[in-house]
Short mmCIF file of C-alpha atoms and ligand atoms in Angstrom, two decimals:
data_model
loop_
_atom_site.label_atom_id
_atom_site.label_comp_id
_atom_site.label_asym_id
_atom_site.label_seq_id
_atom_site.Cartn_x
_atom_site.Cartn_y
_atom_site.Cartn_z
CA MET A 28 -41.55 15.29 -58.59
CA PRO A 29 -41.54 13.42 -55.26
CA GLU A 30 -43.22 10.05 -55.37
CA SER A 31 -46.36 10.11 -53.34
CA LYS A 32 -48.09 7.01 -54.63
CA THR A 33 -46.84 3.45 -54.26
CA LEU A 34 -48.03 0.67 -56.52
CA TYR A 35 -47.62 -2.87 -55.22
CA GLN A 36 -47.82 -5.06 -58.30
CA GLN A 37 -47.35 -8.67 -59.38
CA ILE A 38 -49.67 -9.83 -56.60
CA SER A 39 -50.75 -13.35 -57.58
CA GLN A 40 -53.94 -13.17 -55.47
CA LEU A 41 -55.32 -10.10 -53.73
CA VAL A 42 -58.05 -10.90 -51.20
CA LEU A 43 -60.76 -8.29 -50.78
CA PRO A 44 -63.19 -9.29 -48.00
CA HIS A 45 -66.72 -8.02 -48.51
CA ALA A 46 -67.87 -5.20 -46.23
CA GLU A 47 -70.73 -7.37 -44.91
CA GLU A 48 -70.51 -11.12 -44.52
CA GLY A 49 -74.07 -11.88 -45.55
CA LYS A 50 -75.06 -15.46 -46.24
CA SER A 51 -72.30 -16.32 -48.68
CA LEU A 52 -69.94 -19.21 -47.99
CA SER A 53 -67.35 -17.06 -49.75
CA PRO A 54 -67.65 -13.51 -48.37
CA LEU A 55 -64.66 -12.19 -50.28
CA THR A 56 -63.39 -11.47 -53.77
CA VAL A 57 -60.03 -12.82 -54.92
CA VAL A 58 -58.37 -10.86 -57.72
CA ASP A 59 -55.66 -12.62 -59.73
CA ASP A 60 -52.64 -10.75 -61.09
CA ALA A 61 -53.59 -7.78 -58.99
CA ALA A 62 -52.13 -4.53 -57.74
CA LEU A 63 -52.63 -2.24 -54.79
CA LEU A 64 -52.14 1.50 -55.12
CA ILE A 65 -51.62 3.43 -51.91
CA GLU A 66 -51.03 7.04 -51.00
CA LYS A 67 -50.60 8.70 -47.60
CA GLY A 68 -51.34 5.43 -45.82
CA LEU A 69 -54.65 4.83 -47.59
CA VAL A 70 -55.81 2.56 -50.38
CA VAL A 71 -56.28 4.52 -53.62
CA ALA A 72 -57.09 1.48 -55.78
CA SER A 73 -57.15 -2.29 -55.39
CA GLY A 74 -57.82 -4.79 -58.14
CA GLU A 75 -56.59 -5.79 -61.59
CA LEU A 76 -53.30 -4.18 -62.61
CA GLY A 77 -54.55 -3.34 -66.12
CA GLN A 78 -57.59 -1.55 -64.76
CA ILE A 79 -55.55 0.47 -62.24
CA GLU A 80 -53.06 1.45 -64.94
CA LYS A 81 -55.93 2.69 -67.09
CA GLU A 82 -57.62 4.71 -64.38
CA HIS A 83 -54.69 6.30 -62.53
CA ASP A 84 -51.77 8.48 -63.44
CA LEU A 85 -48.83 6.37 -62.33
CA THR A 86 -46.06 8.46 -63.87
CA ASN A 87 -44.51 9.34 -60.54
CA ALA A 88 -45.63 6.29 -58.60
CA LYS A 89 -43.05 4.09 -56.94
CA ARG A 90 -43.54 0.52 -58.16
CA ILE A 91 -42.84 -2.44 -55.89
CA SER A 92 -43.08 -5.95 -57.30
CA LEU A 93 -44.36 -8.64 -54.95
CA HIS A 94 -43.10 -11.34 -57.35
CA GLY A 95 -46.23 -13.45 -57.45
CA LYS A 96 -46.99 -13.49 -53.74
CA SER A 97 -50.48 -13.07 -52.29
CA VAL A 98 -51.90 -10.24 -50.18
CA VAL A 99 -54.62 -10.19 -47.54
CA PRO A 100 -55.79 -7.29 -45.33
CA GLY A 101 -54.00 -6.70 -42.01
CA LEU A 102 -55.36 -9.10 -39.42
CA ILE A 103 -57.61 -7.73 -36.69
CA ASP A 104 -57.56 -9.43 -33.31
CA SER A 105 -60.70 -8.10 -31.63
CA HIS A 106 -60.42 -9.95 -28.30
CA SER A 107 -57.29 -10.36 -26.21
CA HIS A 108 -56.06 -10.18 -22.61
CA VAL A 109 -52.45 -10.04 -23.70
CA VAL A 110 -51.35 -7.64 -20.93
CA PHE A 111 -51.13 -9.90 -17.87
CA ALA A 112 -48.65 -10.85 -15.17
CA GLY A 113 -47.24 -14.27 -14.33
CA GLU A 114 -48.14 -17.64 -15.82
CA ARG A 115 -50.61 -20.43 -15.02
CA MET A 116 -48.77 -23.37 -16.53
CA ASP A 117 -49.59 -25.58 -13.54
CA GLU A 118 -53.29 -25.24 -14.38
CA MET A 119 -52.62 -26.66 -17.80
CA ALA A 120 -50.88 -29.60 -16.16
CA MET A 121 -53.89 -30.07 -13.82
CA ARG A 122 -56.31 -30.10 -16.75
CA ALA A 123 -54.20 -32.70 -18.49
CA ARG A 124 -54.80 -34.89 -15.42
CA GLY A 125 -58.57 -34.42 -15.38
CA ASP A 126 -59.34 -31.08 -13.72
CA THR A 127 -61.40 -28.52 -15.63
CA TYR A 128 -61.12 -24.75 -16.11
CA GLU A 129 -64.14 -24.38 -13.83
CA SER A 130 -63.05 -26.81 -11.10
CA ILE A 131 -59.67 -25.06 -10.94
CA ALA A 132 -61.41 -21.68 -10.53
CA GLN A 133 -63.74 -23.06 -7.84
CA ALA A 134 -60.76 -24.41 -5.92
CA GLY A 135 -59.24 -20.92 -5.77
CA GLY A 136 -57.18 -20.95 -8.96
CA GLY A 137 -57.86 -19.29 -12.28
CA ILE A 138 -58.40 -15.57 -12.82
CA VAL A 139 -57.76 -14.53 -9.20
CA ARG A 140 -54.20 -15.86 -9.45
CA SER A 141 -53.53 -13.50 -12.32
CA VAL A 142 -54.91 -10.72 -10.10
CA SER A 143 -52.34 -11.50 -7.37
CA ALA A 144 -49.59 -11.67 -9.98
CA LEU A 145 -50.61 -8.26 -11.37
CA GLU A 146 -50.38 -6.79 -7.86
CA SER A 147 -46.86 -8.10 -7.29
CA THR A 148 -45.42 -7.31 -10.74
CA SER A 149 -43.91 -3.92 -11.54
CA LEU A 150 -45.40 -1.83 -14.34
CA ASP A 151 -42.11 -2.09 -16.26
CA GLU A 152 -42.09 -5.87 -16.07
CA LEU A 153 -45.76 -6.03 -17.04
CA VAL A 154 -45.08 -3.93 -20.13
CA LYS A 155 -41.91 -5.84 -21.01
CA GLU A 156 -43.61 -9.26 -20.98
CA ALA A 157 -46.68 -8.06 -22.89
CA ARG A 158 -44.48 -6.35 -25.48
CA LYS A 159 -42.88 -9.68 -26.42
CA ARG A 160 -46.32 -11.20 -27.01
CA ILE A 161 -47.52 -8.21 -29.02
CA GLN A 162 -44.43 -8.28 -31.19
CA HIS A 163 -45.04 -11.95 -31.85
CA MET A 164 -48.65 -11.17 -32.80
CA LYS A 165 -47.40 -8.49 -35.15
CA SER A 166 -45.07 -11.00 -36.82
CA LEU A 167 -48.16 -13.14 -37.43
CA GLY A 168 -49.93 -10.39 -39.36
CA VAL A 169 -51.90 -8.46 -36.75
CA THR A 170 -52.27 -4.73 -37.43
CA THR A 171 -55.16 -3.93 -35.06
CA LEU A 172 -55.27 -5.41 -31.57
CA GLU A 173 -57.84 -5.05 -28.81
CA ILE A 174 -56.55 -5.54 -25.25
CA LYS A 175 -58.70 -5.87 -22.13
CA SER A 176 -58.07 -5.02 -18.52
CA GLY A 177 -59.87 -7.24 -15.99
CA TYR A 178 -57.06 -8.66 -13.84
CA GLY A 179 -57.25 -5.71 -11.47
CA LEU A 180 -60.68 -6.09 -9.86
CA SER A 181 -60.17 -2.75 -8.07
CA PRO A 182 -59.99 0.79 -9.42
CA ARG A 183 -56.30 1.05 -8.48
CA LEU A 184 -55.18 -2.23 -10.04
CA GLU A 185 -57.37 -1.87 -13.14
CA ALA A 186 -55.64 1.50 -13.63
CA LYS A 187 -52.25 -0.23 -13.51
CA GLN A 188 -53.27 -2.66 -16.25
CA LEU A 189 -54.75 0.16 -18.35
CA ASP A 190 -51.54 2.19 -17.85
CA ALA A 191 -49.58 -0.74 -19.28
CA ILE A 192 -51.93 -1.00 -22.27
CA GLU A 193 -51.53 2.74 -22.90
CA ILE A 194 -47.73 2.58 -22.75
CA LEU A 195 -47.81 -0.25 -25.30
CA ALA A 196 -50.33 1.55 -27.51
CA ARG A 197 -48.06 4.61 -27.62
CA SER A 198 -44.86 2.70 -28.29
CA GLU A 199 -45.86 -0.21 -30.53
CA GLU A 200 -46.60 0.34 -34.20
CA LEU A 201 -49.88 -1.51 -34.45
CA ASP A 202 -53.24 0.05 -33.63
CA ILE A 203 -53.98 -0.98 -30.03
CA ARG A 204 -57.45 -0.34 -28.57
CA ALA A 205 -58.29 -0.82 -24.91
CA THR A 206 -61.30 -2.31 -23.17
CA ILE A 207 -62.30 -2.09 -19.53
CA LEU A 208 -63.44 -5.58 -18.50
CA ALA A 209 -65.75 -6.44 -15.61
CA HIS A 210 -64.23 -9.88 -15.17
CA VAL A 211 -65.13 -11.50 -11.83
CA ILE A 212 -65.98 -10.38 -8.30
CA PRO A 213 -63.03 -10.63 -5.87
CA LYS A 214 -63.31 -13.60 -3.48
CA ASP A 215 -63.63 -11.48 -0.34
CA GLN A 216 -66.51 -9.47 -1.80
CA ARG A 217 -68.66 -12.28 -3.16
CA ASN A 218 -71.05 -12.08 -0.18
CA ASN A 219 -71.60 -8.43 -0.93
CA ARG A 220 -71.76 -8.40 -4.69
CA SER A 221 -73.87 -5.26 -4.97
CA ASN A 222 -71.15 -3.19 -3.25
CA TYR A 223 -68.61 -4.39 -5.78
CA VAL A 224 -70.92 -3.60 -8.69
CA ALA A 225 -71.67 -0.19 -7.20
CA GLU A 226 -67.96 0.64 -7.00
CA PHE A 227 -67.45 -0.58 -10.57
CA LEU A 228 -70.25 1.72 -11.72
CA SER A 229 -69.20 4.78 -9.74
CA LYS A 230 -65.41 4.59 -9.96
CA THR A 231 -63.75 1.85 -12.04
CA LEU A 232 -65.81 2.41 -15.16
CA PRO A 233 -65.85 6.27 -15.18
CA ASP A 234 -62.08 6.35 -14.48
CA ALA A 235 -61.47 4.03 -17.43
CA ALA A 236 -63.84 5.93 -19.73
CA GLU A 237 -61.78 9.10 -19.22
CA ARG A 238 -58.82 7.49 -20.93
CA SER A 239 -58.63 8.31 -24.62
CA ARG A 240 -57.60 4.81 -25.66
CA VAL A 241 -60.42 3.01 -23.84
CA TYR A 242 -63.22 2.54 -26.36
CA TYR A 243 -65.06 -0.51 -25.04
CA CYS A 244 -66.55 -2.06 -21.93
CA ASP A 245 -66.72 -5.86 -21.72
CA ILE A 246 -68.48 -8.02 -19.11
CA PHE A 247 -67.93 -11.73 -18.36
CA VAL A 248 -71.45 -13.08 -17.99
CA GLU A 249 -71.19 -16.54 -16.41
CA SER A 250 -72.25 -18.34 -13.24
CA GLY A 251 -68.87 -17.69 -11.57
CA ALA A 252 -68.73 -14.09 -12.79
CA PHE A 253 -71.52 -11.53 -13.43
CA THR A 254 -75.26 -12.22 -13.66
CA PRO A 255 -77.32 -10.93 -16.59
CA GLU A 256 -78.90 -8.35 -14.24
CA GLU A 257 -75.52 -7.05 -13.08
CA ALA A 258 -74.31 -7.03 -16.67
CA THR A 259 -77.33 -4.98 -17.71
CA LEU A 260 -76.58 -2.34 -15.06
CA ILE A 261 -72.94 -2.14 -16.14
CA ALA A 262 -73.88 -2.06 -19.83
CA HIS A 263 -76.22 0.90 -19.37
CA LYS A 264 -73.64 2.87 -17.43
CA ALA A 265 -70.95 2.06 -20.01
CA LYS A 266 -73.14 3.37 -22.81
CA GLU A 267 -73.89 6.52 -20.81
CA LEU A 268 -70.12 7.07 -20.56
CA GLY A 269 -69.72 6.70 -24.32
CA LEU A 270 -68.18 3.23 -24.31
CA LYS A 271 -69.19 0.52 -26.75
CA LEU A 272 -70.25 -2.79 -25.35
CA LYS A 273 -68.76 -6.26 -25.79
CA LEU A 274 -69.74 -9.34 -23.76
CA HIS A 275 -68.14 -12.69 -22.84
CA VAL A 276 -71.14 -15.04 -23.01
CA ASP A 277 -72.12 -18.72 -22.98
CA GLN A 278 -68.52 -19.87 -22.55
CA LEU A 279 -68.93 -22.57 -19.91
CA HIS A 280 -72.75 -22.81 -19.72
CA ASP A 281 -75.59 -21.69 -21.90
CA GLY A 282 -76.85 -18.67 -19.99
CA ASN A 283 -78.84 -17.13 -22.86
CA GLY A 284 -75.94 -14.72 -23.10
CA ALA A 285 -76.09 -14.35 -26.87
CA THR A 286 -79.68 -13.11 -26.59
CA LEU A 287 -78.65 -10.74 -23.80
CA ALA A 288 -75.85 -9.31 -25.97
CA ALA A 289 -78.24 -8.80 -28.88
CA ASN A 290 -80.83 -7.13 -26.61
CA LEU A 291 -78.22 -4.82 -25.09
CA GLY A 292 -77.02 -3.77 -28.55
CA ALA A 293 -73.48 -5.03 -27.96
CA LEU A 294 -70.94 -4.66 -30.75
CA SER A 295 -70.00 -8.29 -30.25
CA ALA A 296 -70.91 -11.40 -28.28
CA ASP A 297 -67.74 -13.39 -27.66
CA HIS A 298 -67.07 -17.11 -26.90
CA LEU A 299 -70.49 -18.69 -27.69
CA GLU A 300 -69.26 -22.25 -27.06
CA LYS A 301 -72.61 -23.19 -25.47
CA THR A 302 -74.97 -20.83 -27.28
CA ASN A 303 -78.38 -22.26 -28.19
CA LEU A 304 -80.16 -21.82 -31.51
CA GLN A 305 -82.40 -19.01 -30.23
CA GLY A 306 -79.26 -17.16 -29.17
CA ALA A 307 -77.78 -17.58 -32.63
CA GLN A 308 -81.01 -16.34 -34.17
CA ALA A 309 -81.11 -13.34 -31.83
CA LEU A 310 -77.58 -12.39 -32.87
CA ALA A 311 -78.46 -12.86 -36.53
CA ALA A 312 -81.42 -10.51 -36.16
CA SER A 313 -79.25 -7.84 -34.50
CA ASN A 314 -76.12 -5.93 -35.48
CA THR A 315 -74.08 -7.80 -32.88
CA ILE A 316 -71.13 -9.73 -34.29
CA ALA A 317 -70.68 -13.32 -33.13
CA THR A 318 -67.03 -13.68 -32.14
CA ILE A 319 -65.55 -17.14 -31.70
CA LEU A 320 -62.32 -17.83 -29.82
CA PRO A 321 -61.03 -21.21 -31.01
CA GLY A 322 -57.85 -20.84 -28.93
CA CYS A 323 -59.99 -21.90 -25.93
CA GLY A 324 -60.91 -25.14 -27.68
CA LEU A 325 -57.25 -25.87 -28.39
CA PHE A 326 -56.07 -24.86 -24.93
CA LEU A 327 -58.84 -26.23 -22.69
CA GLY A 328 -59.73 -29.30 -24.73
CA GLY A 329 -62.98 -31.18 -24.18
CA GLU A 330 -66.24 -29.57 -25.24
CA ASN A 331 -64.84 -26.09 -25.60
CA TRP A 332 -65.37 -25.53 -29.32
CA PRO A 333 -68.05 -23.15 -30.59
CA ASN A 334 -70.24 -24.28 -33.47
CA ALA A 335 -69.61 -21.51 -35.93
CA ARG A 336 -71.47 -23.33 -38.72
CA THR A 337 -74.70 -23.12 -36.73
CA LEU A 338 -74.04 -19.42 -36.11
CA ARG A 339 -73.43 -18.76 -39.80
CA ASP A 340 -76.36 -20.86 -40.96
CA ALA A 341 -78.59 -18.91 -38.57
CA GLY A 342 -77.39 -15.75 -40.35
CA CYS A 343 -74.75 -14.39 -37.95
CA SER A 344 -71.62 -12.58 -39.06
CA VAL A 345 -68.72 -14.41 -37.38
CA ALA A 346 -65.43 -12.83 -36.27
CA ILE A 347 -62.48 -14.83 -34.96
CA ALA A 348 -60.06 -13.68 -32.24
CA THR A 349 -57.26 -15.20 -30.15
CA ASP A 350 -58.54 -14.41 -26.61
CA CYS A 351 -54.84 -14.56 -25.71
CA ASN A 352 -54.77 -14.94 -21.89
CA PRO A 353 -52.85 -17.04 -19.35
CA GLY A 354 -55.77 -19.24 -18.27
CA SER A 355 -57.97 -20.32 -21.16
CA SER A 356 -56.09 -19.50 -24.38
CA MET A 357 -52.33 -18.92 -24.26
CA VAL A 358 -52.55 -18.52 -28.01
CA MET A 359 -51.06 -15.54 -29.86
CA ASP A 360 -51.52 -16.91 -33.35
CA LEU A 361 -54.54 -15.44 -35.16
CA PRO A 362 -53.90 -17.34 -38.44
CA LEU A 363 -53.92 -20.57 -36.37
CA CYS A 364 -57.27 -19.50 -34.88
CA GLY A 365 -58.53 -19.12 -38.45
CA THR A 366 -57.36 -22.65 -39.26
CA MET A 367 -59.16 -24.00 -36.19
CA ALA A 368 -62.30 -22.02 -37.07
CA ALA A 369 -62.35 -24.02 -40.30
CA THR A 370 -61.22 -27.46 -39.11
CA GLN A 371 -62.94 -27.50 -35.71
CA CYS A 372 -65.79 -24.99 -35.87
CA GLY A 373 -67.22 -25.49 -39.34
CA LEU A 374 -66.30 -22.34 -41.27
CA THR A 375 -65.13 -22.28 -44.87
CA LEU A 376 -61.63 -20.91 -45.45
CA GLU A 377 -63.20 -17.80 -46.98
CA GLU A 378 -65.38 -17.26 -43.89
CA ALA A 379 -62.32 -17.82 -41.70
CA LEU A 380 -60.36 -15.16 -43.60
CA TRP A 381 -63.33 -12.78 -43.31
CA GLY A 382 -63.44 -13.53 -39.56
CA ILE A 383 -59.82 -12.51 -38.89
CA THR A 384 -60.01 -9.37 -41.05
CA ARG A 385 -63.31 -7.57 -41.70
CA GLY A 386 -65.08 -9.56 -38.97
CA GLY A 387 -62.59 -8.30 -36.41
CA ALA A 388 -63.05 -4.73 -37.66
CA LYS A 389 -66.80 -5.00 -37.27
CA ALA A 390 -66.46 -6.53 -33.80
CA LEU A 391 -64.53 -3.36 -32.90
CA GLY A 392 -66.94 -1.00 -34.66
CA LEU A 393 -64.21 0.09 -37.10
CA ASP A 394 -65.36 0.93 -40.59
CA ASP A 395 -62.05 2.06 -42.03
CA ARG A 396 -60.32 -1.31 -42.37
CA GLY A 397 -60.63 -4.98 -43.18
CA THR A 398 -61.61 -4.93 -46.88
CA LEU A 399 -58.76 -3.09 -48.71
CA GLN A 400 -61.37 -1.09 -50.60
CA VAL A 401 -60.66 2.44 -51.83
CA GLY A 402 -60.33 4.95 -48.99
CA GLU A 403 -59.49 2.39 -46.33
CA ARG A 404 -56.32 2.25 -44.30
CA ALA A 405 -53.52 0.54 -46.21
CA ASP A 406 -53.01 -2.20 -43.60
CA PHE A 407 -52.06 -5.44 -45.31
CA VAL A 408 -50.06 -8.65 -45.13
CA VAL A 409 -47.86 -10.13 -47.85
CA LEU A 410 -47.83 -13.94 -47.77
CA ASN A 411 -44.78 -15.78 -49.03
CA HIS A 412 -46.96 -17.97 -51.27
CA PRO A 413 -48.98 -17.38 -54.44
CA ASN A 414 -52.16 -18.80 -52.83
CA TRP A 415 -53.87 -16.85 -50.04
CA LYS A 416 -55.14 -20.10 -48.47
CA SER A 417 -51.52 -20.73 -47.42
CA ILE A 418 -52.29 -18.54 -44.39
CA PHE A 419 -54.31 -21.46 -42.96
CA TYR A 420 -52.54 -24.43 -44.50
CA THR A 421 -49.53 -24.68 -42.20
CA PRO A 422 -51.00 -24.29 -38.68
CA GLY A 423 -48.61 -22.47 -36.39
CA ALA A 424 -46.35 -21.56 -39.32
CA ALA A 425 -48.29 -19.11 -41.49
CA PRO A 426 -46.02 -17.76 -44.24
CA ILE A 427 -46.14 -14.10 -43.18
CA GLU A 428 -43.54 -12.19 -45.19
CA GLN A 429 -44.38 -8.55 -44.62
CA VAL A 430 -46.84 -6.67 -42.46
CA ILE A 431 -47.73 -3.16 -43.63
CA LEU A 432 -49.55 -0.62 -41.47
CA GLN A 433 -50.84 2.55 -43.14
CA GLY A 434 -48.36 2.03 -45.94
CA ASN A 435 -45.32 1.40 -43.73
CA ALA A 436 -43.67 -1.95 -43.10
CA ILE A 437 -43.92 -2.88 -39.42
CA TYR A 438 -42.62 -6.42 -39.88
CA LEU A 439 -40.37 -8.10 -42.45
CA SER A 440 -39.51 -11.76 -42.11
CA THR A 441 -35.83 -12.59 -42.25
CA PRO A 442 -35.14 -14.71 -45.34
O1 LIG B 522 -61.96 -14.97 -22.20
N1 LIG B 522 -63.69 -16.02 -19.70
C1 LIG B 522 -63.13 -15.19 -19.07
N2 LIG B 522 -62.00 -14.59 -19.33
C2 LIG B 522 -60.97 -15.12 -20.10
C3 LIG B 522 -60.11 -16.05 -19.31
C4 LIG B 522 -59.33 -15.37 -18.31
C5 LIG B 522 -58.42 -16.24 -17.51
O2 LIG B 522 -58.66 -17.45 -17.30
O3 LIG B 522 -57.42 -15.66 -17.05
C6 LIG B 522 -61.51 -15.74 -21.37
O4 LIG B 522 -61.51 -16.97 -21.56
FE1 LIG B 523 -61.69 -13.29 -23.07
#
């Protein structure tokens, strides 16, 4: 008889995030001395070994001992800009001498420099550089990764960035999902904003929506980017085209963006550094996931941390993502973002783990992952430590031993 089932056993702690975060400070169940039974890339059973042995015929199952290590679901990074060209290291140096992210953008730096770099970089080079980052993310436990366009600012150049994302999605082993991002208005069109928005609605967005891997539309709502009115127009068109909505809101100023995201029925409202209490309450009363991006706090310094405790206490479900991008968060490390969500943004370690697993799944509208419950995808991470909290305890050095996607190892650390 060929083995079709695999039983991972001798798991010291198996972390099962709850499907919904709810109000609990501990939105997950930890099972000691656990096992995980998988078949055809799906979870068949997860929980106590004794129970699984009682309930399942394991005669032909292949048994793999994890020797007292812990297991968490595959990490889900629901917000990244990891496909980009060039670097903006000089901007970091400028900030260290007193400039700000905003003053640099106003002086002609920032996002538009990444647009010029995208223009002058070949598709091959673009893919090659992004691949290194994605492989690093994979080695840190990520099994599902969202990647945005938004450095094109024209139909032709957005297509180039989306082509790169598609090439990576086809050739890398993790599940990559693309988003078309309305990022900023090009400098030379800022006096004629409505023309730019019209072209985005009639060409950029429909072209992107035709691609099978583009599931989402995101809009940067901010004083230097799109207004709430422009965002509303784009959001309606995106929905008409079958795309799900995500928004960058309240990053640099409180623009009532969280309320806008809730009113527009967005899947997620991302950033939220400056969100007011009404915004938090609006998100809590909606199905929109509050996504925090602590990499921006680390990278930009100053007042750039979101208050995730306020969001949770208001009743929001909180996801955590890297926002990996060259300007505001050159951070590829999702476990590190979880650590910062706890130490800088007020989450418990259990909420932080929920945020980088099930929270990410919900921020992407994916119901088939993030909890390791029966029937879900068998995407999981083996930690080289008996305690699951080790994933947050050594910032920048999470003990990731194995990363498994649909039952197959996609990363094994070298001993
Ligand atoms: O999520 N806020 C806007 N977009 C990105 C930054 C992009 C950049 O600076 O290149 C963000 O922080
Ligand atoms: Fe972003």
